[in-house]
mmCIF file of C-alpha atoms in Angstrom:
data_model
loop_
_atom_site.group_PDB
_atom_site.id
_atom_site.type_symbol
_atom_site.label_atom_id
_atom_site.label_comp_id
_atom_site.label_asym_id
_atom_site.label_seq_id
_atom_site.Cartn_x
_atom_site.Cartn_y
_atom_site.Cartn_z
ATOM 1 C CA UNK A 19 106.144 150.853 75.118
ATOM 2 C CA UNK A 20 106.870 149.161 78.428
ATOM 3 C CA UNK A 21 105.161 145.845 79.009
ATOM 4 C CA UNK A 22 104.982 142.501 80.681
ATOM 5 C CA UNK A 23 105.782 139.769 78.189
ATOM 6 C CA UNK A 24 104.391 136.465 79.444
ATOM 7 C CA UNK A 25 104.956 133.167 77.666
ATOM 8 C CA UNK A 26 102.563 130.320 78.379
ATOM 9 C CA UNK A 27 102.797 126.604 77.578
ATOM 10 C CA UNK A 28 106.407 127.049 76.424
ATOM 11 C CA UNK A 29 108.683 129.884 75.324
ATOM 12 C CA UNK A 30 108.852 131.327 71.801
ATOM 13 C CA UNK A 31 107.873 129.583 68.606
ATOM 14 C CA UNK A 32 104.147 128.842 68.564
ATOM 15 C CA UNK A 33 103.733 129.227 72.333
ATOM 16 C CA UNK A 34 101.097 131.757 73.416
ATOM 17 C CA UNK A 35 102.509 135.220 74.163
ATOM 18 C CA UNK A 36 100.570 137.561 76.439
ATOM 19 C CA UNK A 37 101.625 141.191 76.669
ATOM 20 C CA UNK A 38 100.324 143.714 79.190
ATOM 21 C CA UNK A 39 101.395 147.197 78.159
ATOM 22 C CA UNK A 40 101.984 149.484 81.126
ATOM 23 C CA UNK A 41 103.339 152.547 79.325
ATOM 24 C CA UNK A 42 102.304 153.496 75.840
ATOM 25 C CA UNK A 43 102.829 156.520 73.654
ATOM 26 C CA UNK A 44 100.196 156.098 70.966
ATOM 27 C CA UNK A 45 101.252 152.680 69.639
ATOM 28 C CA UNK A 46 98.831 149.956 68.553
ATOM 29 C CA UNK A 47 99.770 146.290 68.948
ATOM 30 C CA UNK A 48 99.720 143.560 66.362
ATOM 31 C CA UNK A 49 96.429 141.734 65.997
ATOM 32 C CA UNK A 50 92.754 142.545 65.917
ATOM 33 C CA UNK A 51 90.871 144.549 68.524
ATOM 34 C CA UNK A 52 88.673 141.950 70.263
ATOM 35 C CA UNK A 53 87.369 143.936 73.256
ATOM 36 C CA UNK A 54 87.367 147.574 74.267
ATOM 37 C CA UNK A 55 86.701 149.305 77.590
ATOM 38 C CA UNK A 56 87.508 146.115 79.523
ATOM 39 C CA UNK A 57 88.376 146.775 83.185
ATOM 40 C CA UNK A 58 90.956 144.663 85.049
ATOM 41 C CA UNK A 59 92.906 145.825 88.115
ATOM 42 C CA UNK A 60 91.055 149.156 87.961
ATOM 43 C CA UNK A 61 92.475 149.952 84.500
ATOM 44 C CA UNK A 62 90.429 150.279 81.305
ATOM 45 C CA UNK A 63 92.002 148.156 78.561
ATOM 46 C CA UNK A 64 91.659 147.307 74.912
ATOM 47 C CA UNK A 65 92.348 143.641 74.166
ATOM 48 C CA UNK A 66 94.020 142.550 70.921
ATOM 49 C CA UNK A 67 94.467 139.028 69.637
ATOM 50 C CA UNK A 68 95.908 137.288 66.617
ATOM 51 C CA UNK A 69 96.441 133.550 66.949
ATOM 52 C CA UNK A 70 98.735 132.933 69.917
ATOM 53 C CA UNK A 71 99.545 136.639 70.377
ATOM 54 C CA UNK A 72 97.448 138.533 72.927
ATOM 55 C CA UNK A 73 97.885 142.084 74.219
ATOM 56 C CA UNK A 74 96.183 144.255 76.808
ATOM 57 C CA UNK A 75 96.766 147.916 75.981
ATOM 58 C CA UNK A 76 95.486 150.800 78.101
ATOM 59 C CA UNK A 77 92.431 152.330 76.438
ATOM 60 C CA UNK A 78 94.135 155.700 77.020
ATOM 61 C CA UNK A 79 96.828 155.357 74.328
ATOM 62 C CA UNK A 80 99.153 157.649 76.303
ATOM 63 C CA UNK A 81 98.799 155.899 79.660
ATOM 64 C CA UNK A 82 101.695 155.434 82.057
ATOM 65 C CA UNK A 83 100.948 152.824 84.710
ATOM 66 C CA UNK A 84 104.404 152.809 86.292
ATOM 67 C CA UNK A 85 104.342 151.721 89.914
ATOM 68 C CA UNK A 86 101.004 149.902 89.619
ATOM 69 C CA UNK A 87 100.478 146.366 90.920
ATOM 70 C CA UNK A 88 99.007 143.832 88.509
ATOM 71 C CA UNK A 89 97.359 140.499 89.288
ATOM 72 C CA UNK A 90 98.715 138.574 86.290
ATOM 73 C CA UNK A 91 96.417 135.625 87.034
ATOM 74 C CA UNK A 92 93.401 137.788 86.062
ATOM 75 C CA UNK A 93 94.861 138.455 82.622
ATOM 76 C CA UNK A 94 95.829 134.827 82.100
ATOM 77 C CA UNK A 95 92.305 133.743 83.103
ATOM 78 C CA UNK A 96 90.820 136.198 80.591
ATOM 79 C CA UNK A 97 92.817 134.650 77.746
ATOM 80 C CA UNK A 98 91.943 131.058 78.727
ATOM 81 C CA UNK A 99 90.001 130.531 75.451
ATOM 82 C CA UNK A 100 93.386 130.886 73.682
ATOM 83 C CA UNK A 101 95.764 129.274 76.208
ATOM 84 C CA UNK A 102 93.515 126.712 77.923
ATOM 85 C CA UNK A 103 92.151 126.667 81.457
ATOM 86 C CA UNK A 104 95.372 125.458 83.120
ATOM 87 C CA UNK A 105 98.285 126.993 81.187
ATOM 88 C CA UNK A 106 101.852 126.412 82.297
ATOM 89 C CA UNK A 107 103.962 129.521 82.879
ATOM 90 C CA UNK A 108 106.991 129.524 80.605
ATOM 91 C CA UNK A 109 108.464 132.953 81.329
ATOM 92 C CA UNK A 110 107.621 136.414 82.654
ATOM 93 C CA UNK A 111 109.640 139.366 81.373
ATOM 94 C CA UNK A 112 109.190 143.086 81.803
ATOM 95 C CA UNK A 113 110.882 145.737 79.766
ATOM 96 C CA UNK A 114 110.962 148.327 77.041
ATOM 97 C CA UNK A 115 110.331 147.868 73.335
ATOM 98 C CA UNK A 116 111.560 151.166 71.865
ATOM 99 C CA UNK A 117 109.829 152.376 68.716
ATOM 100 C CA UNK A 118 111.690 155.627 68.061
ATOM 101 C CA UNK A 119 114.049 157.767 70.136
ATOM 102 C CA UNK A 120 114.606 160.384 67.417
ATOM 103 C CA UNK A 121 118.259 159.358 67.294
ATOM 104 C CA UNK A 122 118.800 160.237 70.953
ATOM 105 C CA UNK A 123 120.415 157.933 73.499
ATOM 106 C CA UNK A 124 117.784 156.782 76.000
ATOM 107 C CA UNK A 125 118.129 154.881 79.243
ATOM 108 C CA UNK A 126 115.428 153.066 81.177
ATOM 109 C CA UNK A 127 115.883 152.073 84.809
ATOM 110 C CA UNK A 128 113.507 149.675 86.504
ATOM 111 C CA UNK A 129 113.453 149.728 90.289
ATOM 112 C CA UNK A 130 111.374 147.972 92.911
ATOM 113 C CA UNK A 131 110.282 145.315 90.416
ATOM 114 C CA UNK A 132 108.853 142.277 92.180
ATOM 115 C CA UNK A 133 106.852 139.180 91.307
ATOM 116 C CA UNK A 134 105.120 137.255 94.072
ATOM 117 C CA UNK A 135 103.375 133.902 93.885
ATOM 118 C CA UNK A 136 100.039 133.958 95.673
#
């Protein structure tokens, strides 16, 4: 899958990790399904949580949201019961977590990636 990986109140260890999956091919994240058919940024999501790990996964398990703009503050606000009402941003990453390439070489190129502070 391709996803945002956002660390709050620190980086790694026991710090809260928020993932927003933007491209999925039938994978299910770690954790328990806490909400389904939740709409943020015009996308229908399933929300998973286990301790400090939180993930928004498109309800359509084969979704590809490449090129979409996301208001990350909305997702962070949604998880405030886990991270607190004023979490500190530790790190924002975006990338690929390959599951299986059937032994084939794969390459991912990310273009026009931008984060703005509003």
